[in-house]
PDB file of C-alpha atoms in Angstrom:
ATOM      1  CA  GLY A   1     -66.316 -27.432 -16.767  1.00  0.00           C
ATOM      2  CA  ALA A   2     -63.577 -28.521 -14.541  1.00  0.00           C
ATOM      3  CA  VAL A   3     -64.286 -31.564 -12.446  1.00  0.00           C
ATOM      4  CA  VAL A   4     -61.063 -31.538 -10.691  1.00  0.00           C
ATOM      5  CA  SER A   5     -59.747 -28.016  -9.391  1.00  0.00           C
ATOM      6  CA  GLN A   6     -56.267 -27.280  -8.348  1.00  0.00           C
ATOM      7  CA  HIS A   7     -55.108 -24.192  -6.158  1.00  0.00           C
ATOM      8  CA  PRO A   8     -53.039 -22.148  -6.514  1.00  0.00           C
ATOM      9  CA  SER A   9     -52.277 -22.078 -10.285  1.00  0.00           C
ATOM     10  CA  TRP A  10     -49.083 -20.140  -9.668  1.00  0.00           C
ATOM     11  CA  VAL A  11     -46.912 -19.633  -6.490  1.00  0.00           C
ATOM     12  CA  ILE A  12     -43.549 -18.182  -5.946  1.00  0.00           C
ATOM     13  CA  CYS A  13     -42.012 -18.893  -2.544  1.00  0.00           C
ATOM     14  CA  LYS A  14     -38.605 -18.306  -0.966  1.00  0.00           C
ATOM     15  CA  SER A  15     -36.287 -21.108  -0.407  1.00  0.00           C
ATOM     16  CA  GLY A  16     -36.760 -22.995   2.958  1.00  0.00           C
ATOM     17  CA  THR A  17     -40.531 -22.166   3.194  1.00  0.00           C
ATOM     18  CA  SER A  18     -43.319 -24.454   2.742  1.00  0.00           C
ATOM     19  CA  VAL A  19     -45.900 -24.260   0.201  1.00  0.00           C
ATOM     20  CA  LYS A  20     -49.283 -26.027   0.198  1.00  0.00           C
ATOM     21  CA  ILE A  21     -51.238 -27.049  -2.876  1.00  0.00           C
ATOM     22  CA  GLU A  22     -54.896 -28.227  -3.010  1.00  0.00           C
ATOM     23  CA  CYS A  23     -56.752 -30.521  -5.205  1.00  0.00           C
ATOM     24  CA  ARG A  24     -60.438 -30.864  -5.073  1.00  0.00           C
ATOM     25  CA  SER A  25     -62.887 -33.133  -6.918  1.00  0.00           C
ATOM     26  CA  LEU A  26     -65.918 -31.086  -7.714  1.00  0.00           C
ATOM     27  CA  ASP A  27     -68.492 -33.492  -8.836  1.00  0.00           C
ATOM     28  CA  PHE A  28     -67.525 -36.743  -7.436  1.00  0.00           C
ATOM     29  CA  GLN A  29     -66.041 -38.285  -4.465  1.00  0.00           C
ATOM     30  CA  ALA A  30     -62.398 -39.613  -4.850  1.00  0.00           C
ATOM     31  CA  THR A  31     -61.214 -42.080  -2.454  1.00  0.00           C
ATOM     32  CA  THR A  32     -57.899 -41.958  -4.331  1.00  0.00           C
ATOM     33  CA  MET A  33     -56.210 -39.117  -5.909  1.00  0.00           C
ATOM     34  CA  PHE A  34     -52.645 -38.763  -7.563  1.00  0.00           C
ATOM     35  CA  TRP A  35     -49.911 -36.375  -7.429  1.00  0.00           C
ATOM     36  CA  TYR A  36     -47.641 -35.848 -10.398  1.00  0.00           C
ATOM     37  CA  ARG A  37     -44.710 -33.607 -11.095  1.00  0.00           C
ATOM     38  CA  GLN A  38     -43.577 -32.465 -14.553  1.00  0.00           C
ATOM     39  CA  PHE A  39     -40.408 -30.557 -15.340  1.00  0.00           C
ATOM     40  CA  PRO A  40     -40.368 -28.350 -18.423  1.00  0.00           C
ATOM     41  CA  LYS A  41     -40.432 -30.457 -21.627  1.00  0.00           C
ATOM     42  CA  GLN A  42     -40.521 -33.702 -19.823  1.00  0.00           C
ATOM     43  CA  SER A  43     -43.166 -36.191 -18.934  1.00  0.00           C
ATOM     44  CA  LEU A  44     -45.391 -36.448 -16.002  1.00  0.00           C
ATOM     45  CA  MET A  45     -43.886 -38.409 -13.145  1.00  0.00           C
ATOM     46  CA  LEU A  46     -46.125 -39.896 -10.494  1.00  0.00           C
ATOM     47  CA  MET A  47     -45.044 -38.866  -7.114  1.00  0.00           C
ATOM     48  CA  ALA A  48     -47.624 -40.338  -4.700  1.00  0.00           C
ATOM     49  CA  THR A  49     -50.998 -41.876  -4.322  1.00  0.00           C
ATOM     50  CA  SER A  50     -53.135 -40.033  -2.013  1.00  0.00           C
ATOM     51  CA  ASN A  51     -55.455 -42.376  -0.088  1.00  0.00           C
ATOM     52  CA  GLU A  52     -58.458 -40.938   1.718  1.00  0.00           C
ATOM     53  CA  GLY A  53     -58.321 -41.561   5.436  1.00  0.00           C
ATOM     54  CA  SER A  54     -55.032 -43.274   5.374  1.00  0.00           C
ATOM     55  CA  LYS A  55     -51.281 -42.601   4.475  1.00  0.00           C
ATOM     56  CA  ALA A  56     -50.211 -41.791   1.148  1.00  0.00           C
ATOM     57  CA  THR A  57     -48.215 -44.218  -1.143  1.00  0.00           C
ATOM     58  CA  TYR A  58     -45.072 -42.596  -2.528  1.00  0.00           C
ATOM     59  CA  GLU A  59     -43.218 -43.727  -5.518  1.00  0.00           C
ATOM     60  CA  GLN A  60     -39.687 -44.762  -5.226  1.00  0.00           C
ATOM     61  CA  GLY A  61     -37.385 -41.849  -4.933  1.00  0.00           C
ATOM     62  CA  VAL A  62     -39.920 -39.433  -3.670  1.00  0.00           C
ATOM     63  CA  GLU A  63     -39.279 -38.245  -0.067  1.00  0.00           C
ATOM     64  CA  LYS A  64     -42.371 -38.581   1.975  1.00  0.00           C
ATOM     65  CA  ASP A  65     -41.123 -36.053   4.683  1.00  0.00           C
ATOM     66  CA  LYS A  66     -40.565 -33.471   2.013  1.00  0.00           C
ATOM     67  CA  PHE A  67     -43.734 -33.857   0.108  1.00  0.00           C
ATOM     68  CA  LEU A  68     -46.528 -34.222   2.674  1.00  0.00           C
ATOM     69  CA  ILE A  69     -49.805 -35.487   1.471  1.00  0.00           C
ATOM     70  CA  ASN A  70     -53.013 -35.219   3.422  1.00  0.00           C
ATOM     71  CA  HIS A  71     -56.365 -36.581   2.017  1.00  0.00           C
ATOM     72  CA  ALA A  72     -58.655 -35.796   4.785  1.00  0.00           C
ATOM     73  CA  SER A  73     -62.132 -35.796   2.998  1.00  0.00           C
ATOM     74  CA  LEU A  74     -63.386 -37.380  -0.168  1.00  0.00           C
ATOM     75  CA  THR A  75     -63.046 -34.184  -2.165  1.00  0.00           C
ATOM     76  CA  LEU A  76     -59.737 -32.902  -1.069  1.00  0.00           C
ATOM     77  CA  SER A  77     -56.185 -33.833  -1.325  1.00  0.00           C
ATOM     78  CA  THR A  78     -53.310 -31.440  -0.285  1.00  0.00           C
ATOM     79  CA  LEU A  79     -49.664 -31.562  -1.304  1.00  0.00           C
ATOM     80  CA  THR A  80     -47.214 -29.557   0.954  1.00  0.00           C
ATOM     81  CA  VAL A  81     -43.634 -28.962  -0.296  1.00  0.00           C
ATOM     82  CA  THR A  82     -41.640 -28.384   2.843  1.00  0.00           C
ATOM     83  CA  SER A  83     -38.329 -26.561   2.969  1.00  0.00           C
ATOM     84  CA  ALA A  84     -38.700 -25.921  -0.525  1.00  0.00           C
ATOM     85  CA  HIS A  85     -35.594 -25.538  -2.694  1.00  0.00           C
ATOM     86  CA  PRO A  86     -34.958 -24.048  -6.165  1.00  0.00           C
ATOM     87  CA  GLU A  87     -34.755 -27.664  -7.591  1.00  0.00           C
ATOM     88  CA  ASP A  88     -38.340 -28.171  -6.338  1.00  0.00           C
ATOM     89  CA  SER A  89     -39.400 -25.638  -9.059  1.00  0.00           C
ATOM     90  CA  SER A  90     -41.739 -27.591 -11.210  1.00  0.00           C
ATOM     91  CA  PHE A  91     -45.360 -28.088 -12.531  1.00  0.00           C
ATOM     92  CA  TYR A  92     -47.353 -30.252  -9.898  1.00  0.00           C
ATOM     93  CA  ILE A  93     -50.646 -31.761 -11.171  1.00  0.00           C
ATOM     94  CA  CYS A  94     -53.223 -33.928  -9.399  1.00  0.00           C
ATOM     95  CA  SER A  95     -55.668 -36.379 -10.854  1.00  0.00           C
ATOM     96  CA  ALA A  96     -58.668 -38.355  -9.826  1.00  0.00           C
ATOM     97  CA  GLY A  97     -60.926 -40.864 -11.421  1.00  0.00           C
ATOM     98  CA  GLY A  98     -64.759 -40.446 -11.200  1.00  0.00           C
ATOM     99  CA  GLY A  99     -67.861 -40.796 -12.986  1.00  0.00           C
ATOM    100  CA  SER A 100     -68.553 -43.539 -15.448  1.00  0.00           C
ATOM    101  CA  GLY A 101     -66.239 -45.045 -17.765  1.00  0.00           C
ATOM    102  CA  ASN A 102     -62.289 -44.929 -17.352  1.00  0.00           C
ATOM    103  CA  THR A 103     -61.882 -41.239 -17.642  1.00  0.00           C
ATOM    104  CA  ILE A 104     -59.276 -39.588 -15.365  1.00  0.00           C
ATOM    105  CA  TYR A 105     -59.541 -36.046 -14.607  1.00  0.00           C
ATOM    106  CA  PHE A 106     -56.538 -33.726 -14.151  1.00  0.00           C
ATOM    107  CA  GLY A 107     -56.574 -30.573 -12.203  1.00  0.00           C
ATOM    108  CA  GLU A 108     -55.459 -27.482 -13.817  1.00  0.00           C
ATOM    109  CA  GLY A 109     -51.781 -27.798 -12.600  1.00  0.00           C
ATOM    110  CA  SER A 110     -49.804 -25.544 -10.114  1.00  0.00           C
ATOM    111  CA  TRP A 111     -46.568 -23.851 -11.185  1.00  0.00           C
ATOM    112  CA  LEU A 112     -44.244 -23.713  -8.051  1.00  0.00           C
ATOM    113  CA  THR A 113     -41.110 -21.398  -8.430  1.00  0.00           C
ATOM    114  CA  VAL A 114     -38.663 -21.348  -5.553  1.00  0.00           C
ATOM    115  CA  VAL A 115     -36.358 -18.441  -5.285  1.00  0.00           C
TER     116      VAL A 115
ATOM    117  CA  GLY B   1     -39.113 -51.725 -14.973  1.00  0.00           C
ATOM    118  CA  GLN B   2     -41.930 -49.769 -16.630  1.00  0.00           C
ATOM    119  CA  SER B   3     -41.229 -47.921 -19.920  1.00  0.00           C
ATOM    120  CA  LEU B   4     -43.458 -46.490 -22.675  1.00  0.00           C
ATOM    121  CA  GLU B   5     -41.784 -45.326 -25.968  1.00  0.00           C
ATOM    122  CA  GLN B   6     -43.088 -42.720 -28.244  1.00  0.00           C
ATOM    123  CA  PRO B   7     -41.422 -40.305 -30.821  1.00  0.00           C
ATOM    124  CA  SER B   8     -40.259 -36.991 -29.327  1.00  0.00           C
ATOM    125  CA  GLU B   9     -41.393 -34.874 -32.120  1.00  0.00           C
ATOM    126  CA  VAL B  10     -43.508 -34.918 -35.227  1.00  0.00           C
ATOM    127  CA  THR B  11     -44.046 -31.912 -37.698  1.00  0.00           C
ATOM    128  CA  ALA B  12     -46.889 -31.784 -40.177  1.00  0.00           C
ATOM    129  CA  VAL B  13     -48.820 -29.377 -42.064  1.00  0.00           C
ATOM    130  CA  GLU B  14     -52.596 -28.366 -41.680  1.00  0.00           C
ATOM    131  CA  GLY B  15     -54.998 -30.854 -43.057  1.00  0.00           C
ATOM    132  CA  ALA B  16     -52.376 -33.805 -42.845  1.00  0.00           C
ATOM    133  CA  ILE B  17     -52.649 -37.077 -41.001  1.00  0.00           C
ATOM    134  CA  VAL B  18     -50.190 -37.886 -38.132  1.00  0.00           C
ATOM    135  CA  GLN B  19     -49.913 -41.189 -36.263  1.00  0.00           C
ATOM    136  CA  ILE B  20     -48.008 -41.248 -32.994  1.00  0.00           C
ATOM    137  CA  ASN B  21     -47.078 -44.698 -31.954  1.00  0.00           C
ATOM    138  CA  CYS B  22     -46.660 -45.943 -28.495  1.00  0.00           C
ATOM    139  CA  THR B  23     -44.998 -49.158 -27.333  1.00  0.00           C
ATOM    140  CA  TYR B  24     -45.046 -50.200 -23.762  1.00  0.00           C
ATOM    141  CA  GLN B  25     -43.461 -52.675 -21.301  1.00  0.00           C
ATOM    142  CA  THR B  26     -45.292 -52.652 -18.033  1.00  0.00           C
ATOM    143  CA  SER B  27     -45.936 -55.037 -15.178  1.00  0.00           C
ATOM    144  CA  GLY B  28     -49.706 -55.072 -15.411  1.00  0.00           C
ATOM    145  CA  PHE B  29     -51.856 -53.493 -17.994  1.00  0.00           C
ATOM    146  CA  TYR B  30     -55.452 -52.378 -17.773  1.00  0.00           C
ATOM    147  CA  GLY B  31     -55.611 -50.015 -20.647  1.00  0.00           C
ATOM    148  CA  LEU B  32     -53.875 -47.326 -22.784  1.00  0.00           C
ATOM    149  CA  SER B  33     -54.760 -43.608 -22.669  1.00  0.00           C
ATOM    150  CA  TRP B  34     -54.025 -40.772 -24.577  1.00  0.00           C
ATOM    151  CA  TYR B  35     -53.615 -37.221 -23.371  1.00  0.00           C
ATOM    152  CA  GLN B  36     -53.059 -33.814 -25.032  1.00  0.00           C
ATOM    153  CA  GLN B  37     -51.184 -30.974 -23.349  1.00  0.00           C
ATOM    154  CA  HIS B  38     -50.582 -27.485 -24.699  1.00  0.00           C
ATOM    155  CA  ASP B  39     -47.617 -25.659 -23.300  1.00  0.00           C
ATOM    156  CA  GLY B  40     -48.348 -24.406 -19.633  1.00  0.00           C
ATOM    157  CA  GLY B  41     -51.643 -26.280 -19.484  1.00  0.00           C
ATOM    158  CA  ALA B  42     -52.603 -29.470 -17.785  1.00  0.00           C
ATOM    159  CA  PRO B  43     -53.323 -32.903 -19.761  1.00  0.00           C
ATOM    160  CA  THR B  44     -56.638 -33.335 -21.132  1.00  0.00           C
ATOM    161  CA  PHE B  45     -57.997 -36.731 -21.882  1.00  0.00           C
ATOM    162  CA  LEU B  46     -58.372 -37.883 -25.489  1.00  0.00           C
ATOM    163  CA  SER B  47     -58.960 -41.487 -25.491  1.00  0.00           C
ATOM    164  CA  TYR B  48     -58.810 -44.850 -23.724  1.00  0.00           C
ATOM    165  CA  ASN B  49     -58.495 -48.337 -25.147  1.00  0.00           C
ATOM    166  CA  ALA B  50     -58.756 -51.338 -22.949  1.00  0.00           C
ATOM    167  CA  LEU B  51     -59.504 -53.963 -25.641  1.00  0.00           C
ATOM    168  CA  ASP B  52     -57.783 -54.541 -29.024  1.00  0.00           C
ATOM    169  CA  GLY B  53     -59.012 -52.284 -31.896  1.00  0.00           C
ATOM    170  CA  LEU B  54     -59.672 -48.877 -32.985  1.00  0.00           C
ATOM    171  CA  GLU B  55     -61.584 -46.285 -31.107  1.00  0.00           C
ATOM    172  CA  GLU B  56     -62.730 -43.211 -32.995  1.00  0.00           C
ATOM    173  CA  THR B  57     -63.586 -39.960 -31.519  1.00  0.00           C
ATOM    174  CA  GLY B  58     -64.051 -37.080 -34.080  1.00  0.00           C
ATOM    175  CA  ARG B  59     -60.753 -36.321 -35.738  1.00  0.00           C
ATOM    176  CA  PHE B  60     -58.729 -38.396 -33.305  1.00  0.00           C
ATOM    177  CA  SER B  61     -58.515 -42.241 -33.245  1.00  0.00           C
ATOM    178  CA  SER B  62     -56.737 -44.446 -30.981  1.00  0.00           C
ATOM    179  CA  PHE B  63     -55.752 -48.063 -31.547  1.00  0.00           C
ATOM    180  CA  LEU B  64     -54.444 -50.847 -29.357  1.00  0.00           C
ATOM    181  CA  SER B  65     -52.869 -54.259 -29.819  1.00  0.00           C
ATOM    182  CA  ARG B  66     -52.297 -55.741 -26.458  1.00  0.00           C
ATOM    183  CA  SER B  67     -50.587 -58.795 -27.975  1.00  0.00           C
ATOM    184  CA  ASP B  68     -47.789 -56.510 -29.499  1.00  0.00           C
ATOM    185  CA  SER B  69     -47.738 -54.037 -26.490  1.00  0.00           C
ATOM    186  CA  TYR B  70     -48.421 -51.337 -28.981  1.00  0.00           C
ATOM    187  CA  GLY B  71     -50.906 -48.626 -29.661  1.00  0.00           C
ATOM    188  CA  TYR B  72     -51.259 -45.323 -31.663  1.00  0.00           C
ATOM    189  CA  LEU B  73     -52.902 -42.311 -31.815  1.00  0.00           C
ATOM    190  CA  LEU B  74     -54.190 -40.989 -35.191  1.00  0.00           C
ATOM    191  CA  LEU B  75     -54.700 -37.140 -35.743  1.00  0.00           C
ATOM    192  CA  GLN B  76     -56.623 -36.497 -38.990  1.00  0.00           C
ATOM    193  CA  GLU B  77     -57.354 -33.253 -40.619  1.00  0.00           C
ATOM    194  CA  LEU B  78     -54.778 -31.311 -38.511  1.00  0.00           C
ATOM    195  CA  GLN B  79     -55.410 -28.006 -37.368  1.00  0.00           C
ATOM    196  CA  MET B  80     -53.046 -25.384 -36.024  1.00  0.00           C
ATOM    197  CA  LYS B  81     -54.654 -25.735 -32.468  1.00  0.00           C
ATOM    198  CA  ASP B  82     -53.574 -29.463 -32.517  1.00  0.00           C
ATOM    199  CA  SER B  83     -49.799 -28.181 -31.859  1.00  0.00           C
ATOM    200  CA  ALA B  84     -49.294 -29.611 -28.519  1.00  0.00           C
ATOM    201  CA  SER B  85     -47.631 -32.654 -26.586  1.00  0.00           C
ATOM    202  CA  TYR B  86     -49.249 -35.826 -26.749  1.00  0.00           C
ATOM    203  CA  PHE B  87     -48.575 -38.521 -24.117  1.00  0.00           C
ATOM    204  CA  CYS B  88     -49.578 -42.172 -24.104  1.00  0.00           C
ATOM    205  CA  ALA B  89     -50.130 -43.757 -20.687  1.00  0.00           C
ATOM    206  CA  VAL B  90     -50.760 -47.013 -19.141  1.00  0.00           C
ATOM    207  CA  THR B  91     -53.014 -47.783 -16.477  1.00  0.00           C
ATOM    208  CA  ARG B  92     -51.341 -50.622 -14.636  1.00  0.00           C
ATOM    209  CA  ALA B  93     -53.777 -51.464 -11.923  1.00  0.00           C
ATOM    210  CA  ALA B  94     -57.271 -50.552 -10.776  1.00  0.00           C
ATOM    211  CA  GLY B  95     -57.438 -47.251  -9.276  1.00  0.00           C
ATOM    212  CA  ASN B  96     -56.492 -44.784 -12.092  1.00  0.00           C
ATOM    213  CA  LYS B  97     -52.747 -44.653 -11.384  1.00  0.00           C
ATOM    214  CA  LEU B  98     -50.980 -43.789 -14.829  1.00  0.00           C
ATOM    215  CA  THR B  99     -47.497 -44.413 -16.080  1.00  0.00           C
ATOM    216  CA  PHE B 100     -46.661 -41.868 -18.812  1.00  0.00           C
ATOM    217  CA  GLY B 101     -44.621 -41.993 -22.063  1.00  0.00           C
ATOM    218  CA  GLY B 102     -42.102 -39.345 -22.785  1.00  0.00           C
ATOM    219  CA  GLY B 103     -44.503 -37.349 -24.925  1.00  0.00           C
ATOM    220  CA  THR B 104     -44.650 -36.609 -28.620  1.00  0.00           C
ATOM    221  CA  ARG B 105     -44.496 -32.717 -29.405  1.00  0.00           C
ATOM    222  CA  VAL B 106     -46.627 -32.214 -32.451  1.00  0.00           C
ATOM    223  CA  LEU B 107     -46.068 -28.996 -34.379  1.00  0.00           C
ATOM    224  CA  VAL B 108     -48.489 -27.995 -37.203  1.00  0.00           C
ATOM    225  CA  LYS B 109     -47.506 -25.738 -39.757  1.00  0.00           C
ATOM    226  CA  PRO B 110     -49.595 -23.620 -42.151  1.00  0.00           C
TER     227      PRO B 110
END
């Protein structure tokens, strides 16, 4: 079964509104989670590193005030897309490492459509 | 900068063998991973190489040569369900942060 759960799977929102996406590690504690964005037929691009109990680390070119990340517990990170615009429509995926070995688990992903 | 190069598309028939190459240039290298992604779905982990050599997991194998900054994923006995995109990804530092290649779309035909 899934070890990283993401919610919601699909969301449609109006331009100018905000949307929150949750990422939960189910079987392990994750001090660090990662948020990626993927446009159709493109690769996954890392947006930011979510750090439990501290500020997220954003990749170059990602607006931290637009993509708010909160990692308030060891099992939950949230990504809030603020003042969403149609160009923010994309597939957002979180990941976390856990357990033994070097396996990184991805959430199921969240499709965001801004209309 | 960081770059991972892999072919954009490969077409093969059922039962065939496909090799997807990945060359990388990154600052820092912990290991090379491979992920499979079906349309509309999330990536699923296939394999990870931290050391040189071949890792075999069922029909899929992965190879790494650190000195050549090169790896490949080998798909054997191709099945229709293997039609998907395959991404190589480098772990550049401790903490599981991944840098992905552009992805290779594999189309399996009957």
